[in-house]
mmCIF file of C-alpha atoms and ligand atoms in Angstrom:
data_model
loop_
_atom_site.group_PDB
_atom_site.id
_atom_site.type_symbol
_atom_site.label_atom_id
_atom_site.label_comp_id
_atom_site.label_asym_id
_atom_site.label_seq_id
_atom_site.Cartn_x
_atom_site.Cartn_y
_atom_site.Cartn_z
ATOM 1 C CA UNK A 1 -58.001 27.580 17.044
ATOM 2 C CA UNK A 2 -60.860 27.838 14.346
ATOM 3 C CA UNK A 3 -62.905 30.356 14.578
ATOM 4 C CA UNK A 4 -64.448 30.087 10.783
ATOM 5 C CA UNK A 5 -67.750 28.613 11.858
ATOM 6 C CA UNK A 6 -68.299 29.913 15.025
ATOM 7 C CA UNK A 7 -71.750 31.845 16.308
ATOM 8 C CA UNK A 8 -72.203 34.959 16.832
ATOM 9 C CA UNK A 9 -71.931 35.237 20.874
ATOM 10 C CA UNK A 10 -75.672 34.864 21.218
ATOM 11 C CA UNK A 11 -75.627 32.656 23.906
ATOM 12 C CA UNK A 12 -75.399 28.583 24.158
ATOM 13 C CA UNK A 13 -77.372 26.323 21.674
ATOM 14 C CA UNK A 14 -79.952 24.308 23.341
ATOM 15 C CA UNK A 15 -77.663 21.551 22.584
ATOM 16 C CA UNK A 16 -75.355 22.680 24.140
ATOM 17 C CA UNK A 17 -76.882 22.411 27.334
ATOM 18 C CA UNK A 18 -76.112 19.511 29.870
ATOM 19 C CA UNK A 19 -79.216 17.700 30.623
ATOM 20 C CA UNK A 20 -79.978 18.348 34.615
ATOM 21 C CA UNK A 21 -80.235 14.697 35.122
ATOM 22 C CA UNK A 22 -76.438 14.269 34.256
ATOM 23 C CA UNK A 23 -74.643 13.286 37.216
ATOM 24 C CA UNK A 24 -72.204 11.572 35.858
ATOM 25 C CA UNK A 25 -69.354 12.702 33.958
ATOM 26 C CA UNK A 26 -66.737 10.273 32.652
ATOM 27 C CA UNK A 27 -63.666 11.574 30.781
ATOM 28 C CA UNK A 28 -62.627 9.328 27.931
ATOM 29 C CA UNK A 29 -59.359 9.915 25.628
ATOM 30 C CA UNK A 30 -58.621 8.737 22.145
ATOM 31 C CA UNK A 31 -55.677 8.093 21.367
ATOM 32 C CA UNK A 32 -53.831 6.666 18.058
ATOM 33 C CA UNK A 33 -50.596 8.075 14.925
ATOM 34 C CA UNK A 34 -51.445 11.354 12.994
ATOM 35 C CA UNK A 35 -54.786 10.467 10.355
ATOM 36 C CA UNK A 36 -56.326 7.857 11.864
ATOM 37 C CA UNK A 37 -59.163 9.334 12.314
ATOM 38 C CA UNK A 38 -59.336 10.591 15.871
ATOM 39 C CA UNK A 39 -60.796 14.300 14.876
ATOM 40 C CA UNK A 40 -63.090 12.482 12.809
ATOM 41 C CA UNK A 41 -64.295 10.202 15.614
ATOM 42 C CA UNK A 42 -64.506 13.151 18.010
ATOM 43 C CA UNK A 43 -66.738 14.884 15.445
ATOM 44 C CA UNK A 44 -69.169 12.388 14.247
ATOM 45 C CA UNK A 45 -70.152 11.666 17.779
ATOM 46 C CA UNK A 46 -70.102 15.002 19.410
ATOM 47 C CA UNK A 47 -73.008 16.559 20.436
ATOM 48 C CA UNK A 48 -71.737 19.900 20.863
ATOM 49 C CA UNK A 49 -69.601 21.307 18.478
ATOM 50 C CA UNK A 50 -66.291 20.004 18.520
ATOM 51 C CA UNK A 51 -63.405 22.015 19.277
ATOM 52 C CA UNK A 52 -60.221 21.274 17.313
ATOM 53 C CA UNK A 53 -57.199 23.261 18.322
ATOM 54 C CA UNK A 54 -54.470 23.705 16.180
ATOM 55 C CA UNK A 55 -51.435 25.118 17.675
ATOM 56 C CA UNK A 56 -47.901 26.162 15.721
ATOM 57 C CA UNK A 57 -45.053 26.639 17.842
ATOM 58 C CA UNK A 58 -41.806 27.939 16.202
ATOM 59 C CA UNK A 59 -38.711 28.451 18.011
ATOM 60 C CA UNK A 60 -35.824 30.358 16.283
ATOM 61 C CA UNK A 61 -32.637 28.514 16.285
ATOM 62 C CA UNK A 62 -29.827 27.905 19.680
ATOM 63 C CA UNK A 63 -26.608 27.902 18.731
ATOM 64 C CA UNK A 64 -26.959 28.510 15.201
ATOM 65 C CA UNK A 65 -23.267 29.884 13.176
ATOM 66 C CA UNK A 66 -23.561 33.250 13.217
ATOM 67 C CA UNK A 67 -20.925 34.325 10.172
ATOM 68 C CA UNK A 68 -23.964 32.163 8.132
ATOM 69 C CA UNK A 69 -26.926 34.356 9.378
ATOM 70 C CA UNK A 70 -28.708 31.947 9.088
ATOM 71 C CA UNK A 71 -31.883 31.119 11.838
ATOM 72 C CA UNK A 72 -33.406 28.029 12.233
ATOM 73 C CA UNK A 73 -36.847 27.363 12.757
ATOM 74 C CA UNK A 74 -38.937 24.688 14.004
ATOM 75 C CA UNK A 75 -42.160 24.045 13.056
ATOM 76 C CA UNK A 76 -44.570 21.879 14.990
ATOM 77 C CA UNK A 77 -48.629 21.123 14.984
ATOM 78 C CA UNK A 78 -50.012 20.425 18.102
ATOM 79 C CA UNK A 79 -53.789 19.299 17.520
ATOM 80 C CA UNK A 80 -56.255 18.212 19.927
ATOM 81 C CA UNK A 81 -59.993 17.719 20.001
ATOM 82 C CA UNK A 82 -62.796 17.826 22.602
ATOM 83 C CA UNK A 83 -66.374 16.293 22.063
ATOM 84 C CA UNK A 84 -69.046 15.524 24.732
ATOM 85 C CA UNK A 85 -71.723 12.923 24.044
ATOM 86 C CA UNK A 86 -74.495 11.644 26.152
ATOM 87 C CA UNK A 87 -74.684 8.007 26.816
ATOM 88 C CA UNK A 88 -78.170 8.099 28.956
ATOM 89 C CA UNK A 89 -79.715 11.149 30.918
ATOM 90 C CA UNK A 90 -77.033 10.428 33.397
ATOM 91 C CA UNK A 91 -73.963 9.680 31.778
ATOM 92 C CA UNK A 92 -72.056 12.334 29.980
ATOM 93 C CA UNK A 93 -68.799 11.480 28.263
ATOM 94 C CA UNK A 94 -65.998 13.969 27.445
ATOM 95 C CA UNK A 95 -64.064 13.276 24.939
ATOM 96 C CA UNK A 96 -60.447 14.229 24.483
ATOM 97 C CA UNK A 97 -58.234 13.529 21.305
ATOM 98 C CA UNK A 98 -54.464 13.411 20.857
ATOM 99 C CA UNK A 99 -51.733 12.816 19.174
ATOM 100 C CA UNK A 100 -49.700 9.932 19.532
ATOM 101 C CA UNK A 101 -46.698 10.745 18.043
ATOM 102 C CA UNK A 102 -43.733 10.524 20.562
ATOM 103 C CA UNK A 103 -43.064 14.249 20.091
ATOM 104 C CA UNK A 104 -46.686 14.909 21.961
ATOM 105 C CA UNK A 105 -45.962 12.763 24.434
ATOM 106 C CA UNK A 106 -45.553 15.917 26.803
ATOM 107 C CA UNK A 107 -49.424 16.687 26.660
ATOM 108 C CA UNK A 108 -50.618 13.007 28.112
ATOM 109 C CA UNK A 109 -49.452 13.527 31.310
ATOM 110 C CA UNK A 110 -52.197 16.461 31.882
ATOM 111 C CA UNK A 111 -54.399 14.921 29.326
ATOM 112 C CA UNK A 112 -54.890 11.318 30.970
ATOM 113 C CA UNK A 113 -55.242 13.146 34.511
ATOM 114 C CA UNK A 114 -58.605 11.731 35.576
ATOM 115 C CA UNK A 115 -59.262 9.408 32.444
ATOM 116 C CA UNK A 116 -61.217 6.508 33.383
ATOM 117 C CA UNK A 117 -60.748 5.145 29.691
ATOM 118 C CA UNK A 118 -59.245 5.399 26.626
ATOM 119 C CA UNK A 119 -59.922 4.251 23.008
ATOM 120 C CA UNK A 120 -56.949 3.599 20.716
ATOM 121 C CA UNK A 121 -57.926 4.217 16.624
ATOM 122 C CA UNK A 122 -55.929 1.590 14.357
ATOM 123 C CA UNK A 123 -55.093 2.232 10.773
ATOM 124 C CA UNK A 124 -54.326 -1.118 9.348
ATOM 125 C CA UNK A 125 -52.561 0.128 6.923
ATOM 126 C CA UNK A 126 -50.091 1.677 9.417
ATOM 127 C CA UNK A 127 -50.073 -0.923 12.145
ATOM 128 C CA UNK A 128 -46.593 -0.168 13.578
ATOM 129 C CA UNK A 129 -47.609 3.407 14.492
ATOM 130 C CA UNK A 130 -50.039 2.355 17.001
ATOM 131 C CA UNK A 131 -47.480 -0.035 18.989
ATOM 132 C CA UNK A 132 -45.905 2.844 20.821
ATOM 133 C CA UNK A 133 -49.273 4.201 22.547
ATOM 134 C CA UNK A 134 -50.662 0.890 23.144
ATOM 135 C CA UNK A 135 -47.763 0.498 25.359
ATOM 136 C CA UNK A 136 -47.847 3.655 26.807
ATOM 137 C CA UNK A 137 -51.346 2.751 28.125
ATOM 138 C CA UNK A 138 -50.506 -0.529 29.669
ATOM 139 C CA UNK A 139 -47.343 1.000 31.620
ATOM 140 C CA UNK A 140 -49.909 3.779 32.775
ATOM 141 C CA UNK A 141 -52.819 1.155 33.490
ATOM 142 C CA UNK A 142 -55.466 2.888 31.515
ATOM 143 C CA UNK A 143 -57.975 0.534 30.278
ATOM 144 C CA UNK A 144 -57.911 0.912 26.919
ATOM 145 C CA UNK A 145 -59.979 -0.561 23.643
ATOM 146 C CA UNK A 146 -59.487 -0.856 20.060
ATOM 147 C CA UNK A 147 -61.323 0.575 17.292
ATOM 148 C CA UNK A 148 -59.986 -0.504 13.556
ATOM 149 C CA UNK A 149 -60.930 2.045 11.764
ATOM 150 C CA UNK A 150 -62.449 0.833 8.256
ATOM 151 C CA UNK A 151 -59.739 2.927 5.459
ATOM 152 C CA UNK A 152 -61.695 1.896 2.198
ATOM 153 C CA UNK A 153 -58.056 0.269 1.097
ATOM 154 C CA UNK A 154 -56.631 -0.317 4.180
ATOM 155 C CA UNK A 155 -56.177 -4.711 4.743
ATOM 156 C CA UNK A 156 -58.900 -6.464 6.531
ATOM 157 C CA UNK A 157 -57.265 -8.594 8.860
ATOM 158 C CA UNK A 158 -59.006 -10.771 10.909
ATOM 159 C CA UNK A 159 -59.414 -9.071 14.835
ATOM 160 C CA UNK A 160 -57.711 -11.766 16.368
ATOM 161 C CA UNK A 161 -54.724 -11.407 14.049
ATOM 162 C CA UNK A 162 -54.376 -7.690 14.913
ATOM 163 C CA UNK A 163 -54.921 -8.863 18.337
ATOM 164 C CA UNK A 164 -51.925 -10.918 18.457
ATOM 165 C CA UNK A 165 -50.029 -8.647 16.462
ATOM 166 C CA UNK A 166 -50.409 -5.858 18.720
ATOM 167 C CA UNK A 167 -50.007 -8.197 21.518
ATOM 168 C CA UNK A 168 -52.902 -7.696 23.219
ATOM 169 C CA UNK A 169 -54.628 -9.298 26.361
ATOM 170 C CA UNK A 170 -57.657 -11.571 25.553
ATOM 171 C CA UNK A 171 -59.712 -8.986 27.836
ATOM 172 C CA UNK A 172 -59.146 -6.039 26.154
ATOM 173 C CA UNK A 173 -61.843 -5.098 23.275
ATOM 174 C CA UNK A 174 -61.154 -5.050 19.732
ATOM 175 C CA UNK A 175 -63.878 -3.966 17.152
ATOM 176 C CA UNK A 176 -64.276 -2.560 13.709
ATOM 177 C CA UNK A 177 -65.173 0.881 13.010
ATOM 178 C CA UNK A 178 -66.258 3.631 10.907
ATOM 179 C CA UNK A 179 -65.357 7.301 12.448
ATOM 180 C CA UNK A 180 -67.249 8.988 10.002
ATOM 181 C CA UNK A 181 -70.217 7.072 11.520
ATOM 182 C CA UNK A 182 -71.874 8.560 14.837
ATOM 183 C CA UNK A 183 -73.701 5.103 15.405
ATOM 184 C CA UNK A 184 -70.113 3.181 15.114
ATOM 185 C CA UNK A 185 -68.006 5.735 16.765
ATOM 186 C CA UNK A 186 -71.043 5.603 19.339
ATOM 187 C CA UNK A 187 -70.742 1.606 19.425
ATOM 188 C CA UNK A 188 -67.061 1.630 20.088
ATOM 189 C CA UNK A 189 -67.292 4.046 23.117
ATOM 190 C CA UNK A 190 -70.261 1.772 24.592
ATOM 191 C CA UNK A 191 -67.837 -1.311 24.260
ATOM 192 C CA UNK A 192 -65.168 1.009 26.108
ATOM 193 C CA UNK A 193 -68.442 1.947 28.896
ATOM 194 C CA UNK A 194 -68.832 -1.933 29.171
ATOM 195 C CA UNK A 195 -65.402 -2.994 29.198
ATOM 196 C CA UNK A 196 -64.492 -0.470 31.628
ATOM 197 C CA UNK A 197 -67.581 -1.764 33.756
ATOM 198 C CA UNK A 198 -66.051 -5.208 33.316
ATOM 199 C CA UNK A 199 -63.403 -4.154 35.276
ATOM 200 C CA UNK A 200 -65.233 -2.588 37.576
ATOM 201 C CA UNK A 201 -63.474 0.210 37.640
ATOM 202 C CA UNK A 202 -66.753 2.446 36.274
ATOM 203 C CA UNK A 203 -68.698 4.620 38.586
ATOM 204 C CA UNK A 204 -71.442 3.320 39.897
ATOM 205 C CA UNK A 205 -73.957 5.145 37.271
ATOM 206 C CA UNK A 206 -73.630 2.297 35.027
HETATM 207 N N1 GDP B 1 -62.596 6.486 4.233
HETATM 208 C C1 GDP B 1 -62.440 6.869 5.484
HETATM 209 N N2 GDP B 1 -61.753 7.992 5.722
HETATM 210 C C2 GDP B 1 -61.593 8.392 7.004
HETATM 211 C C3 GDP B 1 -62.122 7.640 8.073
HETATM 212 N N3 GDP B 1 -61.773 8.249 9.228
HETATM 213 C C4 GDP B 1 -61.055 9.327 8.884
HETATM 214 N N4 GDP B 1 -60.940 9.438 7.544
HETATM 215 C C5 GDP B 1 -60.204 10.477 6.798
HETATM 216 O O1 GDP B 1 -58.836 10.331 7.142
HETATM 217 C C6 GDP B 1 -58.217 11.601 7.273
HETATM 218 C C7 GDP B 1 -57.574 11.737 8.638
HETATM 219 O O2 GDP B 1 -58.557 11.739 9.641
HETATM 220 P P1 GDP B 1 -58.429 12.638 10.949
HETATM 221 O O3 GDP B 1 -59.677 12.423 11.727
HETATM 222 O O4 GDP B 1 -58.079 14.037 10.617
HETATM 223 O O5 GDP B 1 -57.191 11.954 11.670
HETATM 224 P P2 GDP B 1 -56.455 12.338 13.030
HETATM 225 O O6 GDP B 1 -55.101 12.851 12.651
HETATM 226 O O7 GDP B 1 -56.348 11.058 13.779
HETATM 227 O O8 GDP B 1 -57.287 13.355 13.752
HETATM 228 C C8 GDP B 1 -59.319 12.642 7.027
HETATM 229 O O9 GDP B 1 -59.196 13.085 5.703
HETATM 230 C C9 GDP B 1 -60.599 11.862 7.243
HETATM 231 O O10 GDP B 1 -61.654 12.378 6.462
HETATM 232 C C10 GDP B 1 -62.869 6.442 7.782
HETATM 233 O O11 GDP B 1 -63.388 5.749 8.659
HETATM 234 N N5 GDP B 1 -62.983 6.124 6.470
HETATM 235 MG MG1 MG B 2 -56.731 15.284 14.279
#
């Protein structure tokens, strides 16, 4: 975990605080292949400091020859993020970013517990690494949308090409961009808010 920037223990920052009138909480995830932008998303809309975790886990060697002396180690990052942003004075997302590399596959199961949404990040420039959690979220029914995240050199296809090549549903949102942005990210979680409330599968806040 960083701990670089952190306060001194003086007590929360006024922003910090959830507004009384929230009464609504709605836990979002995003989802999407290492670097494409996910802790940057969480960050540029967060209105509380977001928490990145970083997490090595090393695990000497099984089995390994022991005339070699020789101990194997295995190396592994597990990151994750966690933002909160306030849509209105009722409606309080939370938002959870991970990795969707197969090897982290072990953390959705906890992760998506209670998820009413999720928003997938696309790197056009690395389409293929996005296939595997799109599918993932169909075969566990979370509604899903997504955001193409504008890579200054990354192709500009047009969204219904991507669309097709990621073989999605005419329903399910698919918009442009910026992570760095906190209006944009802010725009593609309100497209998730109204798809979401589409399907009527929202509560009843919205
Ligand atoms: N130019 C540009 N760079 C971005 C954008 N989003 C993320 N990045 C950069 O891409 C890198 C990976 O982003 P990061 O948020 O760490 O990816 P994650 O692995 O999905 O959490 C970082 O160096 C970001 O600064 C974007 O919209 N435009
Ligand atoms: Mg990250």
């Amino acid at each position: 975990m960083d701990y670089r920037n952190s306060d001194p223990l003086v007590g929360p920052r006024s922003e910090d605080i959830l507004p009384q009138t929230a009464t609504t909480a709605v836990k979002v995830v995003i989802v999407g292949g290492f670097g494409v932008g996910k802790t940057t998303m969480v960050g540029a809309v967060s209105e509380i400091r977001p928490l990145t975790t970083e997490e090595t886990m090393t695990r000497a060697g099984v089995g390994v020859d022991d005339t070699r002396g020789v101990a194997r180690k295995t190396t592994t990052t597990v990151a994750m993020d966690f933002g909160r942003i306030s849509i209105n004075d009722e409606l309080v997302l939370y938002l959870f970013g991970t990795p969707g590399q197969e090897r982290f596959w072990f953390l959705w199961r906890g992760l998506f517990e209670g998820a009413l949404g999720a928003v997938v990040i696309l790197d056009t420039r690395r389409l293929e690494i996005s296939f595997d959690v799109i599918g993932r979220l169909e075969e566990r029914g979370v509604p899903f949308v997504v955001a193409v995240n504008s890579f200054p050199d990354a192709p500009a296809h047009p969204l219904e090409e991507l669309r097709q090549a990621l073989d999605l549903p005419p329903t399910v949102p698919i918009l442009v961009c910026d992570a760095r942005r906190r209006d944009s990210a802010r725009d593609v979680l309100l497209t998730l808010m109204r798809y979401l409330h589409s399907q009527a599968a929202t509560p009843e806040a919205l």
